[in-house]
Amino acid sequence: MYSEKESAEVTVNNFLTKIKHYYHPTEEAAILEAFSVAKNAHEGQFRASGRPYITHPTIVADILVDMGFDVPTICAALLHDTVEDTNVTDADLRTKFGDEIADLVAGVTKLDKIQFHNKEEEQTENMRKMFFAMAKDIRVMMIKLADRLHNMRSLMYLSEEKQQVIAKETLDIFAPIAGRLGISSVKSELEDLCLKYLDRKAYDEIAQGIAMKKAERETIVENFIFQLKDKLKESNLANFDVYWRTKHFYSIYKKMKKQNKTLEQVYDLTAVRVIVETIKDCYAVLGSIHDKWKPMPGRFKDYIAVPKRNMYQSLHTTVFLDYQSHRYPIEVQIRTYEMHKIAEYGVAAHWKYKEGVTTKTEMDETLGWVKEVLSYDKDFRDSKEFLNLIRKDISNTNEVYVFTPNGDVKILAAGSNALDFAYAVHSEVGNKCVGTKVNNKIVPLDTVLSTGDTVEVMTNPNAKGPSRDWLKIVTTPSAKAKIRQFFKRELKDEYIRTGKSMVERDAKHRGISPSELVTPEAVAAVCERYMLANADEMYAAVGYGSLSLTQVMLKLITANKHVSDAIKAQQVVRSRKPVNSKEKSVIIKGVEGLLVRFSRCCSPVPGDEIVGYISRGRGVCVHRADCPAVKNMEKERLIKAEWANTSEQTTFSASIEIISEDKGDIFAEITRAIANEGLPMTAINARKDKKGNAVANVTVEISNHDQANQLITKLKSIPAVINAYRVNG
Ligand code: MN
């Protein structure tokens, strides 16, 4: 690590020496090229510390060299501030270094512009951008973390106000992300630096407290390690390392806060690490330790069998050391060299083995997490909830390990409940969940799970799905997202149903049969016009209201030549419709001067038995007494009506449906029959039904019931006609 006081020359030389050792000469040349471009670009610029600016990108690159990153990452780290702060442009970088490096620099520049201390509403969007950047190339986040680490190390040169803002943002966002990516070396240092600026008093207390007892603790731990090494030599391990370290301040601080303890009362200030070659060795070491020292109950954790979500693996145990008539608890962590690298560098550990030894799985797992966050982002867009959940998710490093009835292990965030578990198994298991059992006992869905619990989800294939209350029960973002997805889908089904019935009703109103109107060709035309995928989407758009019914109907009709021709014919005939004043022909008992309308569903004519319906604000509507619509009307609003004996010749519209075999010129015959009766026809609409019969709907102007019956008899006498009747309802 560099001290901020050392000269710029030392900083740069250390870096240049390091890359000479770490990289192949051709790689070294590429890094030197990036270094010289950055150096020239930042010439004359200085850090707040007064040091030449180039020291900053150099140290950022140096941090990444220590993590074993590849050449493009190191080059991009050296150049990371050039586009933003110097004359160098994105295009310059692309020409000189190619797209990979230029893209990395562009990614870091973009991340730099995200301010996390601004308005709450913008934070969701910021978080989203950050996860997008990570999903695109996780190296961008690595450079950003190294950049933040150096900025935190040199925070003392900034104003107190800036110190607070940057430290808070680091503790809220960047330290948790480093932790979630498994880079505990960076996470710990960031957290300790944050503590120093955010709670100086606590930081000093811990620092002094640890320094004071340092000698005593050292003696105890050294004694333990001495005995441990002796013991391990017996067990023929090929190769091992044992050392101890003081836990980092922030973790001690958190422990004190959480357990409300003083520094004196926190016993595990140190941890002893044993690093060995193989997993088998890990368990052998554990056996030896437990053989010699008594373990503290409840402190053994096997993170090898079940790694943490951030890929961390180790065996943890705490044993009692008897020393000078005192009992001291000592925490021991046992891991392989490989696990150790992953524990320190997390995701970054993979660039250490670019020779092709590593499997991609751990990498994919971590990126899987980033992608999962992005996937549920869709369901939380623009909501504060997303932000809070993500924050909770990245900072929650505590986990519970529970078992399925088959003995499989599931890792959940600490605080997860039985319903979270159901959704963690599968979204369908969650959606069909009707109850949960923990350790064979039926428990409420919100039962918080503990490590070691066996959890069983009872499902019912007929379950209707989650209730909205479940959104309040589940605690994990992924379970919440899955429930939201369910409702979104459900809602869509509802919109499809509504839209479909709207289209069908409107078609009937226009005298078109829905099946004839909604042909695959017509649907395709609508979908193409409004960029929809299929009929369901079309109906959903209508049902939801994002497309108007009129728009869709017009397109369906014009796309359907047969239907549109029929409608045109209908419109021509309608325009000739005579105007009648028919109100006087009906007498409403006991009420006078009411506006009278004739229902269009059954088109009553004089002679028909009729009934009036007092509509809301639209006068009385007259129906035929046998109209099916009347059955569903409010009884209190029905009123007696009868035909007046007027001498005035008034005509009424009557709708007649004629079903006939589709042969010869059947429509000509029908229209001729109507004309022969001397009745004016005001509309005709012809179509085919499912059986292939011709169906004609005609509207004729008649004076009374008898005329209608007479016409129907005539129509029925046409040989091809199968049936004819007044249309009602
Ligand atoms: Mn920077």
XYZ file of C-alpha atoms and ligand atoms in Angstrom:
730
model
C 0.000 0.000 0.000
C 1.128 3.515 -0.691
C 1.315 6.275 1.824
C -0.021 9.572 0.568
C 3.175 11.207 1.732
C 5.624 9.361 -0.467
C 6.812 11.126 -3.576
C 5.080 10.746 -6.874
C 8.229 9.242 -8.268
C 8.229 6.431 -5.725
C 4.573 5.687 -6.423
C 5.150 5.520 -10.165
C 8.375 3.528 -9.916
C 6.838 0.973 -7.615
C 4.055 0.475 -10.099
C 6.385 0.198 -13.088
C 8.558 -2.343 -11.294
C 5.518 -4.342 -10.340
C 4.141 -4.631 -13.860
C 7.548 -5.660 -15.113
C 7.347 -8.632 -12.773
C 3.690 -9.463 -13.207
C 3.181 -9.211 -16.934
C 4.695 -10.504 -20.148
C 6.923 -7.924 -21.957
C 4.319 -7.335 -24.704
C 1.653 -6.813 -22.041
C 3.981 -4.535 -20.158
C 4.472 -2.454 -23.307
C 0.707 -2.019 -23.693
C 0.401 -0.889 -20.070
C 3.312 1.538 -20.471
C 1.623 3.012 -23.515
C -1.549 3.682 -21.520
C 0.540 5.061 -18.679
C 2.322 7.551 -20.922
C -0.929 8.759 -22.532
C -2.445 9.251 -19.068
C 0.666 10.976 -17.748
C 0.765 13.460 -20.628
C -2.958 14.090 -20.433
C -2.881 14.845 -16.696
C 0.315 16.907 -16.942
C -0.053 20.044 -14.833
C -3.042 18.660 -12.880
C -2.815 17.998 -9.168
C -4.775 16.101 -6.568
C -6.207 17.813 -3.507
C -3.226 16.328 -1.680
C -0.920 18.428 -3.822
C 0.549 15.383 -5.561
C 0.668 15.197 -9.365
C -2.618 13.834 -10.669
C -1.001 10.843 -12.408
C -0.413 9.296 -8.969
C -4.147 8.677 -8.683
C -4.700 6.562 -11.829
C -1.382 4.849 -11.114
C -2.517 3.731 -7.670
C -5.935 2.699 -8.987
C -4.166 0.547 -11.592
C -1.782 -0.746 -8.947
C -4.652 -1.942 -6.738
C -6.002 -3.873 -9.711
C -2.575 -5.319 -10.520
C -2.513 -6.727 -6.990
C -5.834 -8.374 -7.679
C -4.333 -9.906 -10.793
C -6.450 -8.187 -13.397
C -5.944 -8.452 -17.133
C -4.135 -5.897 -19.286
C -7.219 -4.095 -20.669
C -8.447 -3.477 -17.093
C -5.061 -2.083 -16.026
C -4.873 0.163 -19.110
C -8.432 1.398 -18.579
C -7.644 2.091 -14.913
C -4.692 4.246 -15.945
C -6.880 6.124 -18.417
C -10.057 6.222 -16.326
C -10.114 9.977 -15.713
C -8.707 11.145 -19.052
C -11.927 11.507 -21.035
C -13.708 13.299 -18.213
C -10.897 15.565 -17.035
C -8.439 16.087 -19.912
C -8.320 16.799 -23.639
C -8.260 13.121 -24.497
C -11.495 12.044 -26.195
C -13.326 8.771 -26.401
C -12.449 8.653 -30.105
C -8.740 9.098 -29.290
C -8.881 6.096 -26.982
C -10.688 3.988 -29.565
C -8.064 4.733 -32.214
C -5.132 4.197 -29.925
C -6.276 1.371 -27.649
C -9.264 -0.232 -29.321
C -12.888 -0.631 -28.282
C -12.400 -2.910 -25.285
C -10.322 -0.387 -23.340
C -12.331 2.597 -24.600
C -15.561 0.884 -23.527
C -14.176 0.256 -20.047
C -13.164 3.910 -19.690
C -16.567 5.030 -20.993
C -18.233 2.722 -18.461
C -16.255 4.179 -15.551
C -16.914 7.740 -16.770
C -20.630 6.975 -16.843
C -20.549 5.461 -13.361
C -18.693 8.529 -12.093
C -21.572 10.722 -13.128
C -23.995 8.825 -10.960
C -24.517 10.746 -7.761
C -25.905 8.674 -4.968
C -26.400 11.444 -2.478
C -29.025 13.254 -4.506
C -32.796 13.004 -4.469
C -34.384 9.779 -3.401
C -36.414 9.491 -6.613
C -33.295 9.481 -8.741
C -31.586 6.817 -6.732
C -33.597 3.970 -8.141
C -32.586 5.015 -11.616
C -28.974 5.388 -10.483
C -28.946 1.968 -8.939
C -30.390 0.574 -12.129
C -27.695 2.237 -14.236
C -25.031 0.855 -11.962
C -26.331 -2.681 -12.244
C -26.568 -2.329 -15.994
C -22.940 -1.252 -16.090
C -21.983 -4.257 -13.963
C -23.958 -6.699 -16.075
C -22.321 -5.356 -19.203
C -18.781 -5.660 -17.884
C -18.035 -6.350 -14.246
C -14.504 -4.927 -14.724
C -16.045 -1.441 -14.857
C -17.184 -1.883 -11.269
C -13.746 -3.220 -10.297
C -12.072 -0.077 -11.615
C -14.682 2.041 -9.870
C -14.096 0.227 -6.566
C -10.323 0.690 -6.849
C -10.882 4.356 -7.709
C -13.116 4.762 -4.673
C -10.610 2.979 -2.475
C -7.858 5.422 -3.386
C -10.196 8.385 -3.019
C -11.134 7.160 0.447
C -7.471 6.727 1.355
C -6.836 10.357 0.440
C -10.076 11.723 1.851
C -8.291 13.758 4.523
C -7.421 16.413 1.950
C -11.024 17.248 1.220
C -13.397 19.538 3.112
C -15.264 18.048 6.024
C -18.515 18.377 4.149
C -17.209 16.393 1.184
C -15.702 13.818 3.503
C -19.104 13.124 5.026
C -20.877 12.867 1.679
C -18.293 10.580 0.102
C -17.854 8.394 3.172
C -21.602 7.958 3.530
C -22.028 7.061 -0.126
C -19.156 4.593 0.151
C -20.603 2.912 3.212
C -24.086 2.802 1.670
C -23.239 1.660 -1.824
C -19.684 0.731 -2.667
C -18.585 -1.227 0.418
C -21.725 -3.417 0.242
C -21.187 -4.033 -3.464
C -17.564 -4.998 -2.849
C -18.832 -7.376 -0.163
C -21.500 -8.829 -2.383
C -18.924 -9.412 -5.115
C -16.801 -11.193 -2.521
C -13.895 -8.728 -2.561
C -13.488 -8.645 1.180
C -10.052 -7.005 1.061
C -11.554 -3.904 -0.564
C -14.754 -4.048 1.458
C -12.939 -4.139 4.806
C -10.613 -1.286 3.974
C -13.467 0.864 2.650
C -15.544 0.211 5.762
C -12.743 1.056 8.160
C -12.013 4.286 6.303
C -15.716 5.173 6.371
C -15.932 4.548 10.087
C -12.999 6.872 10.621
C -14.880 9.746 8.951
C -18.413 8.961 10.012
C -17.861 8.057 13.679
C -14.440 9.250 14.639
C -15.004 8.737 18.351
C -15.901 5.068 17.984
C -13.055 4.553 15.538
C -10.502 6.005 17.968
C -11.904 4.012 20.866
C -11.572 0.765 18.969
C -8.129 1.642 17.650
C -6.873 2.567 21.121
C -8.591 -0.353 22.827
C -7.045 -2.784 20.399
C -3.611 -1.190 20.698
C -3.763 -1.304 24.482
C -4.431 -5.004 24.756
C -2.353 -5.801 21.732
C 0.576 -7.261 23.625
C -1.647 -9.422 25.796
C -3.660 -10.692 22.851
C -0.574 -11.341 20.817
C 0.903 -13.488 23.548
C -2.248 -15.555 23.823
C -2.731 -16.033 20.080
C 0.953 -16.734 19.471
C 0.803 -19.383 22.163
C -2.179 -20.963 20.460
C -0.521 -20.889 17.034
C 2.630 -22.448 18.456
C 0.648 -25.399 19.796
C -1.458 -25.600 16.652
C 1.564 -25.854 14.369
C 2.928 -28.662 16.492
C -0.344 -30.487 16.280
C -0.571 -30.024 12.498
C 2.918 -31.372 11.943
C 1.658 -34.681 13.303
C -0.953 -34.908 10.605
C 1.401 -34.977 7.615
C -0.010 -32.023 5.742
C 1.974 -31.347 2.585
C 1.839 -27.630 2.890
C 0.078 -25.176 5.176
C 0.168 -21.639 6.480
C -1.021 -20.395 9.851
C -1.316 -16.766 10.800
C -3.576 -14.480 12.748
C -5.046 -11.068 12.213
C -7.129 -8.574 14.099
C -10.600 -8.340 12.717
C -11.273 -5.121 10.921
C -12.583 -2.215 12.949
C -15.903 -1.892 11.260
C -16.859 -5.503 11.941
C -15.939 -5.039 15.612
C -17.923 -1.793 15.621
C -20.968 -3.534 14.179
C -20.694 -6.341 16.705
C -20.527 -3.839 19.581
C -23.576 -1.984 18.270
C -25.600 -5.071 17.509
C -24.922 -6.900 20.750
C -24.686 -3.692 22.748
C -21.279 -4.662 24.092
C -18.134 -2.817 25.035
C -14.889 -3.593 23.282
C -13.836 -5.642 26.318
C -16.857 -7.876 25.918
C -16.266 -8.670 22.269
C -14.122 -11.740 22.568
C -13.445 -12.519 18.920
C -11.272 -9.565 18.059
C -8.828 -11.834 16.316
C -9.061 -14.766 13.994
C -6.508 -17.459 13.320
C -6.327 -18.670 9.740
C -5.120 -22.036 8.592
C -4.597 -22.330 4.858
C -4.043 -25.756 3.313
C -3.884 -27.448 -0.076
C -7.063 -29.493 -0.314
C -10.604 -29.654 0.993
C -9.751 -32.981 2.624
C -6.967 -31.192 4.509
C -9.459 -28.586 5.751
C -11.568 -31.209 7.487
C -8.459 -33.011 8.752
C -7.260 -29.758 10.351
C -10.684 -29.192 11.860
C -10.564 -32.694 13.349
C -7.130 -32.086 14.858
C -8.222 -28.781 16.375
C -11.383 -30.194 17.919
C -9.327 -33.108 19.169
C -7.036 -30.822 21.130
C -9.310 -27.912 22.121
C -12.901 -27.893 23.218
C -15.114 -26.173 20.651
C -17.597 -23.502 21.680
C -21.099 -24.824 20.953
C -22.987 -23.222 18.086
C -19.947 -21.577 16.545
C -19.002 -24.184 13.954
C -19.932 -23.217 10.393
C -19.273 -25.219 7.277
C -19.100 -22.733 4.426
C -17.274 -25.319 2.328
C -20.266 -27.596 2.004
C -22.524 -24.596 1.575
C -20.687 -21.515 0.275
C -22.030 -18.037 0.922
C -23.807 -16.253 -1.888
C -20.669 -14.269 -2.623
C -18.761 -17.551 -3.138
C -16.975 -17.421 0.210
C -15.821 -20.826 1.447
C -14.152 -21.776 4.738
C -14.664 -23.784 7.894
C -15.221 -21.610 10.960
C -14.914 -22.768 14.530
C -14.247 -21.201 17.897
C -12.317 -23.181 20.514
C -11.293 -22.538 24.107
C -7.655 -22.059 24.935
C -6.643 -22.530 28.559
C -3.770 -20.195 29.242
C -2.442 -19.113 32.621
C -5.581 -20.227 34.416
C -7.836 -18.298 32.018
C -10.107 -19.550 29.234
C -9.854 -17.625 26.000
C -12.097 -18.233 23.032
C -10.146 -18.313 19.760
C -11.783 -18.192 16.356
C -10.182 -20.338 13.646
C -10.904 -20.166 9.907
C -9.731 -23.063 7.767
C -9.606 -22.853 3.974
C -7.630 -23.862 0.908
C -5.313 -21.461 -0.953
C -7.849 -21.296 -3.728
C -10.661 -20.449 -1.311
C -8.450 -17.835 0.252
C -7.984 -16.023 -3.021
C -11.700 -16.028 -3.615
C -12.316 -14.812 -0.053
C -9.989 -11.871 -0.606
C -10.727 -11.000 -4.211
C -14.113 -12.532 -4.958
C -15.100 -12.091 -8.571
C -11.708 -10.604 -9.254
C -10.000 -13.866 -8.307
C -10.812 -15.182 -11.746
C -8.460 -12.915 -13.554
C -5.724 -14.443 -11.453
C -6.074 -17.682 -13.329
C -6.384 -16.472 -16.861
C -4.189 -19.396 -17.876
C -7.453 -21.260 -18.090
C -7.459 -23.224 -14.866
C -10.638 -21.744 -13.434
C -14.092 -22.870 -14.244
C -16.462 -20.089 -15.102
C -19.084 -21.170 -12.590
C -18.320 -18.876 -9.653
C -18.033 -15.975 -12.014
C -21.367 -16.821 -13.553
C -22.902 -17.141 -10.131
C -21.947 -13.630 -9.157
C -22.944 -12.193 -12.489
C -26.118 -14.210 -12.084
C -26.838 -12.158 -9.017
C -26.309 -8.904 -10.928
C -28.609 -10.128 -13.662
C -31.230 -11.254 -11.204
C -31.272 -7.802 -9.649
C -31.736 -6.316 -13.097
C -34.518 -8.728 -13.895
C -36.618 -7.790 -10.922
C -35.874 -4.196 -11.545
C -38.460 -4.351 -14.334
C -41.147 -4.983 -11.792
C -40.103 -2.227 -9.449
C -39.262 0.536 -11.880
C -39.697 4.025 -10.482
C -40.375 2.789 -7.041
C -38.624 3.469 -3.820
C -39.300 -0.119 -2.914
C -36.778 -1.355 -5.456
C -34.076 0.842 -4.021
C -34.732 -0.280 -0.490
C -34.844 -3.918 -1.434
C -31.628 -3.754 -3.424
C -29.912 -1.962 -0.601
C -31.116 -4.582 1.787
C -30.076 -7.302 -0.598
C -26.534 -6.073 -1.151
C -25.858 -5.226 2.444
C -27.401 -8.365 3.875
C -24.415 -10.645 4.121
C -26.029 -12.825 6.741
C -27.590 -15.937 5.410
C -29.624 -18.854 6.641
C -29.167 -22.372 5.368
C -32.284 -24.453 5.280
C -33.123 -27.863 3.923
C -35.741 -29.097 1.513
C -37.484 -32.344 2.523
C -35.032 -34.128 0.164
C -32.105 -32.755 2.102
C -31.047 -30.190 -0.498
C -29.695 -26.970 0.931
C -31.153 -23.579 0.076
C -29.357 -20.383 1.007
C -31.581 -17.457 1.868
C -30.911 -13.990 3.194
C -31.183 -13.844 6.975
C -34.716 -12.919 7.995
C -36.318 -14.857 5.149
C -39.548 -16.628 5.991
C -41.327 -19.782 4.864
C -43.036 -18.023 1.965
C -39.709 -16.611 0.758
C -38.463 -20.173 0.770
C -41.405 -21.349 -1.370
C -40.570 -18.705 -3.972
C -36.866 -19.530 -3.747
C -37.647 -23.107 -4.722
C -39.622 -22.020 -7.783
C -42.080 -19.299 -8.638
C -44.748 -21.924 -9.353
C -44.183 -23.520 -5.950
C -44.693 -20.082 -4.432
C -47.781 -19.330 -6.488
C -49.414 -22.658 -5.664
C -48.392 -22.576 -2.018
C -51.248 -23.253 0.392
C -49.234 -23.777 3.535
C -45.781 -24.402 4.935
C -44.214 -26.811 7.353
C -41.033 -26.185 9.285
C -39.474 -29.250 10.868
C -42.679 -31.166 10.160
C -44.959 -28.707 11.920
C -47.468 -26.584 10.049
C -46.481 -22.962 10.536
C -47.709 -19.567 9.306
C -46.219 -18.342 6.007
C -44.369 -15.517 7.715
C -42.413 -17.826 10.030
C -38.807 -16.643 10.007
C -36.408 -19.461 9.144
C -33.295 -20.457 11.047
C -30.263 -22.312 9.798
C -30.843 -26.051 9.894
C -34.635 -25.871 9.501
C -36.233 -28.344 7.144
C -38.882 -26.521 5.205
C -41.676 -28.108 3.246
C -44.072 -26.245 1.009
C -47.559 -27.621 0.629
C -48.954 -26.842 -2.778
C -52.293 -27.298 -4.434
C -52.394 -27.333 -8.234
C -55.812 -25.669 -8.048
C -54.625 -22.834 -5.844
C -55.710 -19.543 -7.343
C -52.319 -17.970 -6.791
C -50.833 -15.503 -4.355
C -52.964 -13.008 -2.513
C -51.966 -9.377 -2.591
C -51.190 -9.563 1.116
C -48.294 -11.824 0.297
C -46.392 -8.823 -1.009
C -46.291 -7.678 2.593
C -45.232 -11.076 3.900
C -42.264 -11.886 1.683
C -38.999 -10.166 2.495
C -36.708 -11.079 -0.393
C -36.702 -8.965 -3.546
C -36.876 -11.997 -5.796
C -40.025 -13.337 -4.095
C -41.588 -9.903 -4.319
C -40.710 -9.686 -7.992
C -42.214 -13.106 -8.650
C -45.501 -12.186 -6.981
C -45.639 -8.950 -8.921
C -45.029 -10.824 -12.149
C -47.941 -13.071 -11.293
C -50.285 -10.150 -10.843
C -49.083 -8.515 -14.007
C -49.880 -11.704 -15.933
C -53.225 -12.104 -14.176
C -54.138 -8.556 -14.943
C -53.269 -9.126 -18.556
C -55.685 -12.061 -18.738
C -58.364 -9.851 -17.328
C -57.692 -7.150 -19.910
C -57.826 -9.745 -22.684
C -61.257 -10.889 -21.523
C -62.559 -7.344 -21.240
C -61.127 -6.290 -24.604
C -62.542 -9.328 -26.324
C -66.051 -8.761 -25.056
C -65.818 -5.061 -26.007
C -64.915 -5.952 -29.582
C -67.629 -8.580 -29.795
C -70.297 -6.320 -28.387
C -69.360 -3.543 -30.754
C -69.386 -5.910 -33.714
C -72.868 -7.116 -32.818
C -73.974 -3.541 -32.480
C -72.832 -2.942 -36.012
C -74.652 -6.043 -37.115
C -71.470 -7.980 -37.820
C -70.816 -11.398 -36.405
C -67.607 -11.313 -34.361
C -66.332 -14.540 -35.857
C -66.663 -13.067 -39.290
C -64.968 -9.839 -38.340
C -62.040 -11.117 -36.317
C -60.366 -13.180 -38.997
C -56.661 -14.026 -38.786
C -56.007 -11.616 -41.670
C -57.848 -8.759 -39.983
C -56.033 -9.392 -36.688
C -52.719 -9.461 -38.513
C -53.553 -6.093 -40.050
C -54.338 -4.567 -36.656
C -51.218 -6.073 -35.094
C -49.034 -4.750 -37.849
C -50.531 -1.297 -37.636
C -50.207 -1.025 -33.850
C -47.116 -3.208 -33.344
C -48.782 -5.942 -31.334
C -47.788 -9.585 -31.205
C -51.110 -11.381 -31.470
C -54.867 -11.282 -30.950
C -54.443 -11.497 -27.160
C -52.270 -8.425 -27.143
C -54.791 -6.653 -29.326
C -57.613 -7.466 -26.929
C -55.453 -6.582 -23.921
C -54.657 -3.190 -25.451
C -58.367 -2.513 -25.960
C -59.290 -3.814 -22.519
C -56.575 -1.761 -20.884
C -57.476 1.283 -22.956
C -54.096 1.856 -24.566
C -55.840 1.412 -27.929
C -59.321 2.757 -28.490
C -62.070 0.381 -29.442
C -62.934 2.566 -32.440
C -59.385 2.410 -33.786
C -59.325 -1.345 -33.577
C -62.824 -1.805 -35.000
C -62.107 0.453 -37.956
C -58.943 -1.412 -38.776
C -60.661 -4.789 -38.379
C -63.484 -3.716 -40.663
C -61.341 -2.179 -43.383
C -59.034 -5.178 -43.306
C -62.031 -7.373 -43.960
C -63.359 -6.670 -47.431
C -66.515 -8.695 -47.121
C -67.544 -6.925 -43.933
C -66.606 -3.454 -45.100
C -68.615 -3.851 -48.303
C -71.662 -4.901 -46.313
C -71.260 -1.911 -44.037
C -70.954 0.507 -46.908
C -74.163 -0.841 -48.393
C -75.825 -0.455 -45.017
C -74.711 3.145 -44.706
C -76.049 4.051 -48.149
C -79.458 2.638 -47.311
C -79.477 4.331 -43.889
C -78.918 7.742 -45.309
C -82.281 7.461 -47.022
C -84.052 6.672 -43.767
C -87.233 8.739 -43.370
C -87.693 10.836 -40.288
C -90.746 10.068 -38.221
C -92.147 11.522 -35.104
C -93.267 8.417 -33.312
C -93.468 9.696 -29.767
C -97.166 10.376 -30.070
C -97.955 6.802 -30.992
C -97.275 5.494 -27.510
C -99.214 6.266 -24.384
C -97.464 5.922 -21.093
C -100.074 5.400 -18.408
C -100.217 8.141 -15.821
C -97.248 10.077 -17.121
C -97.377 12.602 -19.857
C -94.887 14.634 -21.726
C -92.126 12.103 -21.295
C -89.604 11.625 -24.018
C -90.288 8.299 -25.661
C -87.673 6.253 -27.497
C -87.997 2.886 -29.158
C -85.524 0.324 -28.148
C -83.157 -0.760 -30.851
C -82.797 -4.230 -29.462
C -86.345 -5.352 -30.286
C -87.747 -2.557 -32.483
C -91.389 -2.626 -31.368
C -94.090 -1.815 -33.862
C -97.763 -1.039 -33.246
C -99.630 -4.174 -32.385
C -96.724 -5.611 -30.431
C -97.238 -5.887 -26.722
C -95.001 -3.230 -25.230
C -93.610 -2.033 -21.951
C -91.847 1.208 -20.977
C -88.633 1.505 -19.072
C -87.879 4.737 -17.262
C -84.225 5.240 -18.048
C -81.970 7.517 -16.093
C -82.224 10.956 -17.631
C -83.114 9.699 -21.074
C -86.883 9.413 -20.954
C -88.874 6.260 -21.459
C -87.569 3.511 -23.619
C -90.182 1.276 -25.201
C -89.478 -2.420 -25.570
C -91.518 -5.304 -26.781
C -92.923 -7.108 -23.777
C -91.201 -10.307 -24.852
C -87.811 -8.629 -25.314
C -85.229 -10.636 -23.357
C -83.585 -7.440 -22.188
C -86.686 -6.589 -20.144
C -86.180 -9.572 -17.866
C -82.986 -8.091 -16.522
C -84.355 -4.623 -15.898
C -85.181 -3.102 -12.534
C -88.862 -3.908 -11.924
C -89.567 -0.526 -10.264
C -88.593 1.286 -13.417
C -90.882 -0.669 -15.735
C -94.066 1.112 -16.617
C -97.187 0.167 -18.574
C -97.288 1.401 -22.117
C -99.704 0.958 -24.976
C -100.156 2.077 -28.520
C -102.265 5.127 -29.165
C -104.996 4.968 -31.777
C -103.750 7.720 -33.954
C -104.891 8.314 -37.453
C -101.458 9.580 -38.321
C -99.564 7.174 -40.556
C -96.294 6.590 -38.758
C -93.782 3.956 -39.663
C -91.533 1.977 -37.392
C -88.311 0.145 -37.977
C -88.543 -3.611 -37.604
C -85.543 -5.855 -37.832
C -86.042 -9.201 -39.488
C -83.471 -11.925 -39.748
C -83.735 -14.325 -42.662
C -81.758 -17.539 -42.776
C -81.576 -19.244 -46.119
C -79.559 -21.679 -48.129
C -76.776 -19.875 -49.886
C -77.797 -20.528 -53.457
C -78.879 -18.611 -56.487
C -79.518 -14.949 -56.075
C -81.157 -15.324 -52.701
C -80.668 -11.689 -51.654
C -82.320 -10.457 -54.810
C -85.305 -12.687 -54.032
C -85.535 -11.405 -50.465
C -85.322 -7.755 -51.446
C -87.898 -8.360 -54.191
C -90.310 -9.936 -51.695
C -89.955 -6.939 -49.383
C -90.466 -4.509 -52.239
C -93.583 -6.436 -53.350
C -95.136 -5.816 -49.934
C -94.581 -2.120 -50.543
C -92.366 -1.780 -47.486
C -89.336 0.520 -47.562
C -86.129 -1.229 -46.567
C -83.703 0.939 -44.600
C -80.840 -1.487 -44.007
C -79.608 -4.834 -45.117
C -76.630 -6.717 -43.837
C -75.732 -10.103 -45.217
C -73.251 -12.646 -43.992
C -72.683 -16.367 -43.729
C -73.128 -18.322 -40.557
C -71.047 -21.251 -39.305
C -73.185 -23.788 -41.148
C -72.637 -21.982 -44.418
C -76.164 -20.590 -44.541
C -76.784 -17.079 -45.769
C -78.022 -14.775 -43.018
C -79.650 -11.482 -43.942
C -80.642 -8.834 -41.456
C -83.073 -6.390 -42.945
C -84.671 -3.372 -41.411
C -87.978 -2.398 -42.879
C -90.288 0.469 -42.171
C -93.698 -0.810 -41.182
C -96.800 0.580 -39.540
C -97.795 -2.284 -37.327
C -97.360 -5.760 -36.004
C -99.578 -7.387 -38.617
C -97.569 -6.000 -41.491
C -94.484 -7.524 -39.986
C -96.110 -10.919 -39.636
C -97.408 -10.758 -43.178
C -93.928 -10.009 -44.495
C -92.440 -12.863 -42.518
C -94.961 -15.297 -43.972
C -94.050 -14.105 -47.473
C -90.347 -14.472 -46.825
C -90.814 -17.975 -45.455
C -92.552 -18.957 -48.671
C -89.339 -18.434 -50.658
C -88.072 -22.015 -51.219
C -84.455 -21.376 -50.177
C -85.450 -19.614 -46.953
C -85.040 -21.773 -43.872
C -86.390 -19.356 -41.307
C -87.381 -15.726 -40.845
C -88.271 -13.893 -37.642
C -88.322 -10.552 -35.894
C -85.071 -9.907 -34.140
C -85.297 -9.172 -30.491
C -82.417 -8.690 -28.193
Mn -10.635 8.608 -10.416
